Coordinates of C-alpha atoms in Angstrom, one line a residue:
M1 CA -38.4 -73.3 132.5
S2 CA -41.3 -75.7 132.1
S3 CA -42.1 -77.9 129.2
Q4 CA -45.1 -75.6 128.3
T5 CA -42.8 -72.6 127.7
L6 CA -40.6 -74.3 125.1
H7 CA -41.4 -74.4 121.4
P8 CA -42.1 -78.0 120.3
L9 CA -38.9 -78.1 118.2
L10 CA -36.8 -76.9 121.2
S11 CA -38.4 -79.5 123.4
N12 CA -36.9 -82.3 121.2
P13 CA -33.2 -83.1 122.1
L14 CA -32.5 -84.0 118.5
T15 CA -33.0 -80.3 117.7
A16 CA -30.3 -79.3 120.2
F17 CA -27.9 -81.9 118.9
I18 CA -28.3 -80.8 115.2
L19 CA -27.9 -77.1 116.2
S20 CA -24.7 -77.8 118.1
L21 CA -23.3 -80.0 115.3
T22 CA -24.1 -77.4 112.7
Q23 CA -22.4 -74.6 114.6
C24 CA -19.3 -76.7 115.3
V25 CA -18.9 -77.7 111.7
L26 CA -19.4 -74.2 110.3
V27 CA -17.2 -72.4 112.8
L28 CA -14.3 -74.9 112.4
G29 CA -14.6 -74.9 108.6
F30 CA -15.4 -71.4 107.7
T31 CA -13.9 -69.0 110.3
S32 CA -10.3 -68.0 111.0
R33 CA -8.5 -68.5 114.3
E34 CA -8.7 -64.8 115.1
W35 CA -12.5 -64.5 114.5
P36 CA -13.8 -62.9 117.8
L37 CA -17.3 -64.5 117.5
R38 CA -15.7 -67.9 118.1
T39 CA -15.7 -67.1 121.9
L40 CA -19.2 -65.8 121.8
G41 CA -20.3 -69.0 120.1
L42 CA -19.7 -70.8 123.4
V43 CA -22.9 -69.2 124.7
P44 CA -25.3 -70.9 122.2
M45 CA -23.3 -74.2 122.5
L46 CA -24.0 -74.2 126.3
T47 CA -27.6 -73.3 125.6
Y48 CA -27.9 -76.4 123.3
V49 CA -26.6 -78.6 126.2
Y50 CA -29.2 -77.1 128.5
L51 CA -32.0 -77.6 126.0
A52 CA -30.9 -81.2 125.3
L53 CA -30.8 -82.1 129.0
H54 CA -34.0 -80.3 129.8
A55 CA -35.8 -81.9 126.8
S56 CA -34.6 -85.3 127.8
R57 CA -36.1 -84.8 131.3
I58 CA -39.4 -83.5 129.8
H59 CA -39.7 -86.5 127.5
H60 CA -38.6 -89.0 130.1
D61 CA -40.2 -92.4 129.5
T62 CA -39.3 -96.1 129.4
T63 CA -39.3 -96.5 125.6
N64 CA -36.8 -94.0 124.3
Q65 CA -34.8 -92.9 127.4
L66 CA -31.6 -94.4 126.0
Y67 CA -32.0 -92.5 122.7
L68 CA -32.6 -89.2 124.7
N69 CA -29.6 -89.7 126.9
I70 CA -27.4 -90.4 123.9
L71 CA -28.5 -87.2 122.2
A72 CA -28.0 -85.2 125.4
G73 CA -24.6 -86.7 126.0
S74 CA -23.6 -86.2 122.4
T75 CA -24.6 -82.5 122.5
A76 CA -22.5 -82.0 125.7
S77 CA -19.6 -83.8 123.9
L78 CA -19.8 -81.5 120.9
T79 CA -19.7 -78.5 123.2
L80 CA -16.4 -79.8 124.8
Q81 CA -15.0 -80.5 121.3
Y82 CA -16.0 -76.9 120.3
L83 CA -14.2 -75.5 123.4
D84 CA -11.1 -77.5 122.7
S85 CA -10.9 -77.1 118.9
T86 CA -12.0 -73.5 118.3
L87 CA -10.9 -71.7 121.6
L88 CA -8.0 -73.7 123.1
S89 CA -6.2 -75.4 120.2
R90 CA -7.7 -72.9 117.7
W91 CA -7.8 -75.2 114.7
D92 CA -7.7 -73.3 111.4
Y93 CA -8.5 -74.4 107.9
T94 CA -5.7 -72.5 106.3
A95 CA -3.2 -74.0 108.8
R96 CA -4.9 -77.4 108.6
G97 CA -4.1 -77.9 112.3
P98 CA -3.9 -76.3 115.8
T99 CA -2.6 -72.8 116.0
S100 CA -2.4 -72.6 119.8
G101 CA -0.8 -74.7 122.4
L102 CA -3.5 -74.1 125.1
G103 CA -5.2 -77.4 124.2
G104 CA -2.0 -79.4 125.0
Q105 CA -1.1 -79.8 121.3
K106 CA 2.0 -78.4 119.6
S107 CA 1.0 -75.3 117.6
L108 CA 1.7 -75.1 113.9
L109 CA 2.7 -71.5 114.4
D110 CA 5.6 -72.5 116.7
G111 CA 8.8 -71.8 114.7
K112 CA 8.1 -72.0 111.0
N113 CA 5.6 -74.9 111.1
G114 CA 2.5 -74.2 109.1
Q115 CA 3.4 -70.6 108.0
N116 CA 2.8 -69.4 104.5
R117 CA 1.2 -72.7 103.5
S118 CA -0.6 -72.7 100.1
V119 CA -4.1 -74.1 100.6
T120 CA -6.8 -74.7 98.0
T121 CA -10.1 -73.3 99.3
T122 CA -13.5 -74.5 98.2
F123 CA -16.8 -74.7 99.9
T124 CA -16.8 -78.5 99.9
S125 CA -13.2 -78.7 101.3
R126 CA -14.0 -76.3 104.1
L127 CA -17.2 -78.2 104.9
V128 CA -15.3 -81.6 105.0
F129 CA -12.6 -80.0 107.2
G130 CA -15.2 -78.8 109.7
W131 CA -16.9 -82.1 109.7
E132 CA -13.7 -84.1 110.2
E133 CA -12.4 -81.9 113.0
T134 CA -15.8 -81.9 114.8
F135 CA -15.7 -85.7 115.0
R136 CA -12.0 -86.1 115.4
A137 CA -11.9 -86.5 119.2
R138 CA -8.4 -86.1 120.7
S139 CA -7.2 -85.3 117.2
A140 CA -7.2 -89.0 116.3
R141 CA -5.3 -90.1 113.1
S142 CA -3.5 -86.8 112.9
P143 CA 0.1 -85.7 113.7
W144 CA -1.4 -84.1 116.9
E145 CA -3.2 -87.2 118.2
V146 CA -3.4 -87.3 122.0
K147 CA -2.6 -90.8 123.3
N148 CA -3.0 -92.5 126.7
V149 CA -3.8 -89.4 128.8
P150 CA -4.3 -90.7 131.4
S151 CA -2.4 -93.9 130.7
F152 CA -4.3 -97.2 130.6
D153 CA -2.0 -98.7 133.2
P154 CA -0.1 -96.3 135.6
K155 CA 2.6 -99.0 136.1
R156 CA 3.2 -99.3 132.3
P157 CA 2.4 -95.8 130.9
H158 CA 3.6 -96.5 127.4
E159 CA 1.6 -99.7 126.9
V160 CA -1.4 -99.4 124.5
P161 CA -3.9 -102.3 124.8
T162 CA -5.4 -104.0 121.9
K163 CA -9.0 -103.1 120.9
A164 CA -10.2 -106.4 122.3
Q165 CA -8.5 -105.8 125.6
F166 CA -9.8 -102.3 125.8
L167 CA -13.4 -103.3 125.1
R168 CA -13.2 -106.2 127.6
W169 CA -12.0 -103.9 130.4
A170 CA -14.6 -101.2 129.5
A171 CA -17.4 -103.8 129.7
L172 CA -16.2 -105.1 133.0
R173 CA -16.0 -101.6 134.5
C174 CA -19.5 -100.8 133.3
L175 CA -20.8 -103.9 135.0
V176 CA -19.0 -103.1 138.2
S177 CA -20.3 -99.5 138.2
F178 CA -23.8 -100.8 137.6
F179 CA -23.8 -103.2 140.5
L180 CA -22.0 -100.8 142.9
V181 CA -23.7 -97.5 142.0
D182 CA -26.8 -97.9 139.8
L183 CA -28.4 -101.0 141.2
P184 CA -28.5 -99.9 144.9
N185 CA -30.2 -96.7 143.8
T186 CA -33.0 -98.5 142.0
G187 CA -34.3 -99.7 145.4
P188 CA -37.9 -99.7 146.5
Y189 CA -39.9 -96.5 146.2
A190 CA -43.3 -96.7 147.8
V191 CA -46.5 -94.8 147.7
A192 CA -49.2 -95.5 150.3
S193 CA -52.7 -94.2 150.5
C194 CA -55.1 -94.8 153.3
Y195 CA -58.5 -93.5 154.2
G196 CA -60.2 -95.5 156.9
G197 CA -57.9 -98.4 156.1
A198 CA -57.6 -98.0 152.4
A199 CA -54.0 -98.2 151.2
G200 CA -51.9 -98.2 148.1
I201 CA -48.3 -99.3 147.7
A202 CA -45.9 -98.8 144.8
I203 CA -42.4 -100.0 144.3
G204 CA -39.9 -98.2 142.1
K205 CA -37.2 -95.6 141.7
F206 CA -37.7 -92.0 142.7
S207 CA -36.1 -89.0 141.0
A208 CA -38.5 -86.1 141.5
A209 CA -38.9 -82.8 143.2
L210 CA -42.0 -82.4 145.4
G211 CA -44.3 -79.4 144.9
N212 CA -47.9 -78.2 145.0
G213 CA -50.9 -79.8 143.3
S214 CA -54.6 -80.3 143.6
L215 CA -56.7 -83.5 142.9
L216 CA -58.3 -86.3 144.9
A217 CA -56.2 -88.8 146.8
T218 CA -56.5 -92.5 146.3
S219 CA -56.8 -92.0 142.5
L220 CA -53.4 -90.4 142.7
V221 CA -51.9 -93.5 144.2
Q222 CA -53.3 -95.6 141.4
R223 CA -51.9 -93.3 138.7
T224 CA -48.5 -93.1 140.2
L225 CA -48.4 -96.9 140.5
G226 CA -46.8 -98.4 137.5
Q227 CA -46.4 -95.4 135.2
V228 CA -43.3 -93.4 134.3
S229 CA -45.3 -90.2 134.8
N230 CA -45.9 -87.0 136.8
Y231 CA -49.3 -87.3 138.5
T232 CA -50.2 -87.1 142.1
N233 CA -53.0 -86.1 144.3
M234 CA -55.4 -83.5 145.6
G235 CA -55.5 -81.9 149.0
S236 CA -52.1 -80.5 149.3
K237 CA -48.7 -81.6 148.0
T238 CA -47.9 -83.4 144.7
I239 CA -45.1 -84.1 142.3
E240 CA -44.3 -81.1 140.1
P241 CA -45.1 -81.4 136.3
D242 CA -41.5 -81.1 135.2
T243 CA -40.3 -84.1 137.2
S244 CA -40.1 -87.8 136.6
V245 CA -40.9 -91.0 138.5
D246 CA -39.7 -94.4 137.4
V247 CA -42.2 -96.8 139.1
F248 CA -42.2 -100.5 139.1
V249 CA -45.4 -101.3 140.9
I250 CA -46.9 -103.5 143.5
G251 CA -50.3 -101.8 144.2
A252 CA -52.4 -102.5 147.2
D253 CA -55.7 -100.9 148.3
S254 CA -57.9 -102.1 151.2
N255 CA -61.0 -100.9 149.3
E256 CA -62.5 -103.3 146.9
K257 CA -62.1 -100.7 144.1
P258 CA -59.9 -97.7 143.6
G259 CA -61.1 -94.2 144.5
G260 CA -61.1 -93.7 148.3
L261 CA -62.9 -90.5 149.2
A262 CA -63.3 -89.9 145.4
S263 CA -65.2 -93.1 144.7
T264 CA -68.8 -93.7 143.7
E265 CA -71.3 -96.1 145.2
V266 CA -74.2 -97.7 143.4
T267 CA -77.3 -98.7 145.3
T268 CA -79.2 -102.0 144.5
E269 CA -81.9 -99.8 142.8
G270 CA -79.2 -98.4 140.4
F271 CA -78.7 -94.9 141.8
L272 CA -75.1 -93.6 141.9
Y273 CA -73.8 -91.5 144.7
D274 CA -70.3 -89.8 144.9
V275 CA -69.0 -90.2 148.4
G276 CA -67.1 -86.9 148.2
G277 CA -69.6 -84.6 146.5
H278 CA -66.8 -82.8 144.6
V279 CA -66.1 -82.2 140.9
I280 CA -62.8 -82.5 139.1
F281 CA -61.0 -79.3 138.2
S282 CA -57.3 -78.7 137.6
H283 CA -54.7 -76.0 136.9
Y284 CA -52.2 -78.7 135.7
K285 CA -51.9 -80.0 132.2
Y286 CA -50.1 -83.1 133.4
F287 CA -53.0 -84.1 135.5
D288 CA -55.5 -83.4 132.7
D289 CA -53.4 -85.6 130.4
C290 CA -53.6 -88.4 132.9
I291 CA -57.4 -88.2 133.0
N292 CA -57.7 -87.9 129.3
E293 CA -55.6 -91.0 128.8
A294 CA -58.0 -93.0 131.0
L295 CA -61.1 -91.6 129.4
P296 CA -60.1 -90.4 126.0
K297 CA -63.4 -90.2 124.1
E298 CA -65.5 -87.1 123.7
D299 CA -68.6 -89.0 124.8
D300 CA -66.9 -90.2 128.0
W301 CA -67.7 -86.7 129.5
Y302 CA -70.4 -84.1 130.0
T303 CA -69.3 -80.5 130.4
H304 CA -71.4 -78.3 132.7
Q305 CA -71.6 -74.7 133.7
R306 CA -71.8 -74.6 137.5
I307 CA -75.3 -73.5 138.6
S308 CA -75.0 -73.2 142.4
Y309 CA -77.2 -71.5 145.0
V310 CA -77.4 -70.8 148.8
R311 CA -80.7 -71.5 150.5
C312 CA -81.4 -68.5 152.7
K313 CA -84.6 -66.9 154.0
E314 CA -86.6 -69.4 151.8
L315 CA -84.9 -68.0 148.7
W316 CA -82.2 -69.4 146.4
V317 CA -79.3 -66.9 146.4
P318 CA -76.8 -67.4 143.6
Y319 CA -73.3 -68.5 144.6
P320 CA -71.1 -66.9 145.8
F321 CA -73.4 -65.6 148.5
Q322 CA -71.3 -62.5 149.4
K323 CA -71.4 -61.2 145.8
N324 CA -75.2 -61.7 145.4
I325 CA -76.8 -60.1 148.4
S326 CA -78.9 -58.2 145.9
M327 CA -81.2 -61.3 145.9
L328 CA -81.9 -61.1 149.7
P329 CA -84.9 -59.4 151.3
K330 CA -84.4 -55.7 151.9
N331 CA -83.7 -55.9 155.6
E332 CA -81.0 -58.5 155.1
Q333 CA -79.6 -56.4 152.2
V334 CA -79.3 -53.4 154.6
D335 CA -77.6 -55.5 157.3
C336 CA -75.1 -56.9 154.8
M337 CA -74.3 -53.5 153.2
D338 CA -73.8 -51.9 156.6
G339 CA -71.3 -54.6 157.5
M340 CA -69.4 -54.4 154.3
I341 CA -69.1 -50.6 154.6
D342 CA -67.8 -50.9 158.2
A343 CA -65.4 -53.7 157.0
A344 CA -64.1 -51.5 154.2
L345 CA -63.4 -48.6 156.5
E346 CA -61.8 -50.9 159.1
A347 CA -59.5 -52.4 156.4
R348 CA -58.1 -49.0 155.6
V349 CA -56.6 -48.6 159.1
A350 CA -55.9 -52.2 160.0
N351 CA -52.1 -52.8 160.4
T352 CA -52.1 -56.4 161.6
K353 CA -53.1 -59.7 160.0
P354 CA -56.3 -61.5 161.1
K355 CA -55.5 -63.9 163.9
D356 CA -58.1 -66.5 163.0
F357 CA -60.7 -67.3 160.3
D358 CA -63.5 -65.5 162.1
E359 CA -61.5 -62.2 162.1
W360 CA -60.7 -62.7 158.5
I361 CA -64.3 -63.1 157.3
V362 CA -65.4 -60.1 159.4
R363 CA -62.7 -57.9 157.9
M364 CA -63.4 -59.2 154.3
M365 CA -67.2 -59.2 154.4
G366 CA -68.6 -57.5 157.5
T367 CA -70.8 -58.8 160.3
G368 CA -74.0 -58.8 158.2
I369 CA -72.8 -61.5 155.7
V370 CA -70.8 -63.3 158.5
D371 CA -73.8 -63.7 160.8
L372 CA -76.2 -64.6 158.0
F373 CA -74.1 -67.1 156.1
M374 CA -70.4 -67.5 156.8
R375 CA -70.5 -68.4 160.5
P376 CA -73.5 -70.8 160.5
Y377 CA -72.4 -72.5 157.2
N378 CA -68.8 -73.0 158.3
F379 CA -69.8 -74.3 161.7
K380 CA -71.9 -77.0 159.8
V381 CA -68.9 -77.8 157.6
W382 CA -66.1 -77.9 160.2
A383 CA -68.0 -78.5 163.5
V384 CA -65.9 -75.9 165.3
P385 CA -66.4 -72.1 165.7
A386 CA -64.7 -69.8 163.2
T387 CA -62.7 -68.4 166.1
K388 CA -60.9 -71.8 166.5
M389 CA -59.8 -71.9 162.9
Q390 CA -56.8 -70.4 161.1
C391 CA -57.1 -68.7 157.7
Q392 CA -54.0 -69.8 155.8
W393 CA -56.0 -72.6 154.1
L394 CA -58.4 -70.3 152.1
G395 CA -56.6 -69.8 148.7
E396 CA -59.3 -69.8 146.0
R397 CA -62.0 -71.2 148.3
V398 CA -63.6 -68.0 149.4
A399 CA -64.5 -65.1 147.1
A400 CA -63.8 -61.7 148.5
P401 CA -66.7 -59.2 147.7
D402 CA -66.1 -55.9 145.9
L403 CA -68.1 -53.2 147.7
E404 CA -68.5 -51.1 144.6
T405 CA -69.8 -53.9 142.5
V406 CA -72.1 -55.3 145.2
T407 CA -73.6 -51.9 145.8
K408 CA -74.4 -51.5 142.1
N409 CA -75.9 -54.9 142.0
V410 CA -78.1 -54.2 145.0
I411 CA -79.4 -50.9 143.4
L412 CA -79.9 -52.5 140.0
Q413 CA -81.1 -55.8 141.4
K414 CA -78.5 -57.7 139.4
T415 CA -76.6 -60.9 140.2
A416 CA -72.8 -61.4 139.9
G417 CA -71.3 -63.6 137.2
N418 CA -69.9 -67.1 137.8
W419 CA -66.8 -67.2 139.9
G420 CA -64.1 -69.7 140.9
P421 CA -61.9 -72.4 139.4
N422 CA -64.9 -74.8 139.0
A423 CA -67.2 -72.4 137.2
T424 CA -67.0 -74.9 134.3
F425 CA -66.4 -78.5 135.0
R426 CA -66.4 -81.9 133.4
F427 CA -68.2 -85.0 134.7
P428 CA -67.9 -88.6 133.5
A429 CA -70.8 -89.9 131.5
N430 CA -70.7 -93.3 133.3
G431 CA -69.6 -94.4 136.8
G432 CA -69.6 -91.1 138.6
T433 CA -66.4 -89.6 139.8
G434 CA -65.3 -93.0 141.0
G435 CA -65.4 -94.2 137.4
I436 CA -62.5 -91.9 136.6
W437 CA -60.3 -93.6 139.0
I438 CA -61.4 -97.1 138.0
A439 CA -60.4 -96.1 134.4
V440 CA -57.1 -94.7 135.7
A441 CA -56.4 -97.9 137.7
S442 CA -57.1 -100.0 134.6
T443 CA -54.1 -98.4 132.9
L444 CA -51.9 -100.3 135.4
P445 CA -50.7 -103.9 134.9
K446 CA -53.3 -106.1 136.5
E447 CA -50.7 -108.4 138.0
N448 CA -49.2 -105.5 140.0
T449 CA -52.4 -104.5 141.8
Q450 CA -54.5 -105.9 144.6
F451 CA -57.7 -104.6 146.1
G452 CA -59.4 -105.7 149.3
A453 CA -58.9 -105.7 153.1
H454 CA -55.7 -107.8 152.7
G455 CA -54.1 -104.8 151.2
A456 CA -54.5 -102.5 154.2
V457 CA -51.3 -101.1 155.7
K458 CA -50.8 -102.8 159.1
K459 CA -47.4 -101.5 160.1
V460 CA -44.7 -99.2 158.9
D461 CA -41.3 -100.0 160.3
A462 CA -39.8 -96.6 159.5
D463 CA -36.4 -97.4 161.0
N464 CA -35.9 -100.4 158.7
K465 CA -38.1 -99.0 155.9
I466 CA -40.4 -102.0 155.7
I467 CA -44.2 -101.9 155.2
T468 CA -46.3 -104.8 156.5
L469 CA -49.8 -105.4 154.9
E470 CA -52.8 -106.9 156.6
N471 CA -52.1 -110.3 154.9
G472 CA -48.6 -110.4 156.3
K473 CA -46.8 -109.4 153.1
T474 CA -43.8 -107.1 153.6
I475 CA -42.5 -104.5 151.2
G476 CA -39.3 -102.6 151.5
Y477 CA -38.7 -99.1 150.3
Q478 CA -36.1 -96.4 150.2
K479 CA -38.4 -93.4 150.1
L480 CA -42.1 -93.5 150.9
I481 CA -44.9 -91.1 149.8
S482 CA -47.9 -91.6 152.1
T483 CA -51.3 -90.2 151.5
M484 CA -52.7 -91.9 154.6
A485 CA -54.1 -89.6 157.3
V486 CA -50.9 -88.5 159.0
D487 CA -52.3 -89.4 162.4
S488 CA -53.0 -92.9 161.2
L489 CA -49.6 -93.1 159.6
V490 CA -47.7 -92.4 162.9
E491 CA -49.9 -94.9 164.6
T492 CA -48.8 -97.6 162.2
M493 CA -45.2 -96.5 162.9
D494 CA -45.8 -96.8 166.7
N495 CA -43.8 -93.7 167.2
K496 CA -44.8 -92.4 170.6
E497 CA -43.3 -88.9 170.1
L498 CA -45.0 -88.4 166.7
I499 CA -48.3 -89.9 168.0
S500 CA -48.3 -87.4 170.8
L501 CA -47.6 -84.6 168.4
S502 CA -50.4 -85.7 166.1
K503 CA -53.0 -85.5 168.9
D504 CA -53.4 -81.7 168.1
L505 CA -54.6 -82.5 164.6
F506 CA -58.4 -82.4 164.4
Y507 CA -60.8 -83.6 161.8
S508 CA -64.5 -84.0 161.1
S509 CA -66.4 -87.1 160.0
T510 CA -68.6 -87.0 157.0
H511 CA -72.0 -88.6 156.4
I512 CA -73.0 -89.2 152.8
I513 CA -76.8 -89.3 152.4
G514 CA -78.5 -90.3 149.2
V515 CA -82.2 -90.1 148.3
G516 CA -83.7 -91.5 145.1
I517 CA -87.1 -90.1 144.0
R518 CA -89.6 -91.4 141.6
G519 CA -90.5 -89.3 138.6
S520 CA -89.1 -86.6 136.4
R521 CA -87.1 -83.6 137.7
P522 CA -89.4 -80.9 138.9
E523 CA -89.1 -77.3 137.8
R524 CA -88.3 -76.1 141.3
I525 CA -85.0 -78.1 141.1
G526 CA -84.2 -77.2 137.5
D527 CA -80.6 -77.5 136.3
K528 CA -79.0 -76.8 139.7
C529 CA -75.7 -78.5 140.3
W530 CA -74.9 -78.2 144.0
L531 CA -76.5 -76.1 146.8
Y532 CA -75.5 -74.7 150.2
F533 CA -77.5 -74.7 153.4
P534 CA -76.4 -72.5 156.2
E535 CA -79.6 -72.5 158.2
S536 CA -80.6 -74.7 161.1
N537 CA -83.8 -76.2 159.4
C538 CA -81.7 -79.1 157.9
P539 CA -78.8 -81.1 159.2
F540 CA -76.8 -81.1 155.9
Y541 CA -74.7 -78.2 154.7
R542 CA -74.5 -79.1 151.0
A543 CA -76.7 -81.0 148.5
T544 CA -75.9 -82.2 144.9
I545 CA -78.5 -82.8 142.2
F546 CA -76.5 -85.8 141.0
S547 CA -78.9 -86.7 138.1
N548 CA -78.1 -83.4 136.5
Y549 CA -74.5 -84.4 136.1
S550 CA -75.2 -87.4 133.9
P551 CA -78.5 -89.2 133.0
N552 CA -76.6 -92.4 133.8
N553 CA -76.4 -91.5 137.5
Q554 CA -79.9 -92.9 138.0
P555 CA -81.8 -96.0 136.8
Q556 CA -83.4 -95.9 133.4
S557 CA -87.1 -94.8 133.3
S558 CA -88.1 -98.3 132.3
V559 CA -86.9 -99.7 135.7
K560 CA -89.8 -100.5 138.1
L561 CA -89.0 -99.8 141.7
P562 CA -91.2 -100.1 144.9
T563 CA -91.7 -97.0 147.0
I564 CA -90.0 -97.1 150.4
Q565 CA -91.9 -94.2 151.9
L566 CA -93.3 -90.8 151.0
A567 CA -91.2 -87.7 151.8
D568 CA -93.3 -86.7 154.7
G569 CA -92.6 -90.1 156.4
S570 CA -96.0 -91.6 155.7
S571 CA -96.4 -95.1 154.1
P572 CA -97.2 -95.6 150.5
P573 CA -100.1 -97.7 149.3
P574 CA -99.6 -101.4 150.4
K575 CA -99.0 -102.7 146.9
K576 CA -95.9 -100.5 146.4
Q577 CA -94.6 -100.7 149.9
K578 CA -91.0 -101.6 150.9
K579 CA -89.6 -101.5 154.4
A580 CA -88.8 -98.0 155.4
P581 CA -85.3 -97.2 156.9
T582 CA -84.9 -96.6 160.7
D583 CA -81.7 -94.6 160.2
T584 CA -82.1 -91.3 162.3
M585 CA -79.5 -89.4 160.3
L586 CA -81.3 -90.4 157.1
S587 CA -84.7 -89.5 158.4
D588 CA -83.5 -86.1 159.7
S589 CA -82.0 -85.4 156.3
I590 CA -85.2 -86.3 154.5
A591 CA -87.0 -83.9 156.9
G592 CA -84.5 -81.2 156.0
L593 CA -85.1 -81.7 152.3
L594 CA -88.8 -81.1 153.0
A595 CA -88.0 -78.0 155.1
T596 CA -85.8 -76.5 152.3
S597 CA -88.3 -77.3 149.5
M598 CA -86.0 -79.8 147.9
L599 CA -88.8 -82.4 148.3
Q600 CA -92.5 -82.2 148.6
S601 CA -94.5 -84.3 151.0
T602 CA -96.0 -86.6 148.4
D603 CA -92.7 -87.4 146.6
E604 CA -92.1 -91.1 146.5
I605 CA -88.7 -92.2 147.8
V606 CA -87.5 -95.4 146.0
S607 CA -83.9 -95.6 147.1
T608 CA -81.7 -94.4 150.1
Y609 CA -78.0 -94.5 150.9
H610 CA -76.0 -93.6 154.0
R611 CA -72.3 -94.0 154.6
R612 CA -70.1 -92.5 157.2
F613 CA -66.4 -91.6 156.8
D614 CA -64.5 -91.2 160.0
H615 CA -61.9 -89.0 158.4
G616 CA -64.0 -86.6 156.3
Y617 CA -62.1 -83.3 156.3
P618 CA -59.1 -82.1 158.2
T619 CA -60.0 -79.2 160.4
P620 CA -57.9 -76.1 159.8
S621 CA -57.6 -75.5 163.5
L622 CA -55.3 -72.9 165.1
E623 CA -52.9 -75.6 166.2
R624 CA -52.6 -77.4 162.8
E625 CA -49.9 -75.3 161.1
G626 CA -47.7 -75.5 164.2
V627 CA -48.1 -79.3 164.4
L628 CA -47.4 -79.9 160.7
K629 CA -44.3 -77.7 160.8
Q630 CA -42.8 -80.1 163.3
L631 CA -44.4 -83.4 162.2
L632 CA -43.8 -83.3 158.4
P633 CA -40.1 -82.4 158.5
A634 CA -39.5 -85.1 161.2
L635 CA -41.1 -87.7 158.9
Q636 CA -39.2 -86.5 155.8
D637 CA -35.7 -85.8 157.3
K638 CA -35.4 -88.7 159.7
Y639 CA -37.5 -91.5 158.0
D640 CA -37.6 -90.5 154.2
I641 CA -41.4 -90.4 154.5
Y642 CA -43.2 -87.7 152.4
S643 CA -46.7 -87.2 153.8
R644 CA -49.1 -85.8 151.2
G645 CA -52.8 -85.6 150.4
R646 CA -56.0 -84.3 152.1
F647 CA -55.0 -85.6 155.5
G648 CA -51.3 -86.0 154.9
S649 CA -50.2 -82.3 155.0

């Protein structure tokens, strides 16, 4: 049961306590010992205990945890009292005492005790009786009081200590228990994140189950650091929403600012470029709450409908491509429809699973769509043929076409509606995607964070559970969550066996190219969000119109900037000229923008940006699942290292 499935009243442990108290008082005061529903009443009492414990876990935080634990413990205590008083000892108002010896007390019904007693009955007297017996633990201050079970001192079973002695010994035992049991279990709990040397470390106490999630990496690290909360990262594995992490933080990141592959760079001219090119979307309320806490105002965000296209045959085909072949030229429509029909017929008789990604896309879409879009586009993305990739990674990433709908759309020349988890998305008004994680990091205590090269993870001594940072600082831990690339992690561990195993994990590097243009947005660009480019007339596979996400992603119109070059490579008039870049990847990309009609030859380029990330995307190769099935359990079971994140799992 998750917190979202409980009524707000039931998610409060005080409710469970009040319900259990009310039932105990009413049953003891207003029912007879023979009433059969006393036994059935144990079911709701146990339910109250569950609700109290569950609600205590949901509302786990540092400010009222003692209050929550007291309520949960009191509810459990009331249930034990109910079991003893109503079912075992069978206390009864008319008998004014126990009527059964099952609870270890002498029954009033033994012999002649308690029989035929004359008792005055009023509502108030019954209510008082029920209240007193509910809180009369061990029948204190009654003829049936249970004393010294077990005895305080086995050598002197009949000795009863004074109240001062009892409290002194109880306090001493609590202190001994704390130092022997609790304190050792509050040892270091670390979180490390590393992309190309970026790293984050957190110290604290871990008490969480690990599950699935989806958000960007280094940001996660920064949120997990220093909060009693439930947020983790994108890419693969995260902490489940109904878990708790007590974190006392020392945060380190080798980047100068938080964000990693989800950060944003600003050029000297004032253009913003996200290094990842992705937008935030989530299926998890706990993650949304984290983001909303960091950026709580309505004007912190813009909300957009995704407007996305595929550039094909000098046309803009709405995304997803396979659902909108109605927008292609007739010959390509025929090829795609033939392939889809063949694939549909083949699917009816196929009795084996696809062995690789290429076989999966052919079965799902047919050779027409595969040859025109899926194969060339995915080769650009992954830099390996589709036959060398497995297909377990797909999830929501690839839309399966419906032959009947596609056929209707082709005949009627209609387009399919928006599809996918990011059909609507939010984008920060200021600072790009990286601004989100800077805001999240700002919720952490400043004294517990450090940014810069000195925070890089240099060594992980997994046997002794010690992390060494670049500046020589060491941090011990009991359990470690790492969102470093797992191949980099095992290198820092200097574990020859795991290093050898990781050699079969492949990845592609990513180049982020940014081009700033003078002037207003042209009509040919319009309100497009991001665009896909499967064809060979440009080196890039995706482009984002970043100024459409927020007007603050570009300099204000009043800013005067010199022209670097025209889009066709020619020099601008001398009075505006600025030294043109010599970067081949950049110049090839500008040529690709011209070839795909993103730019016109006379457009003036006033800003450029280029950054390469060695670990851009993990390649879902055929070998990957087999490697991870050996590598991840070895890290977890032997070294208490939980590898998570885009490159961690």
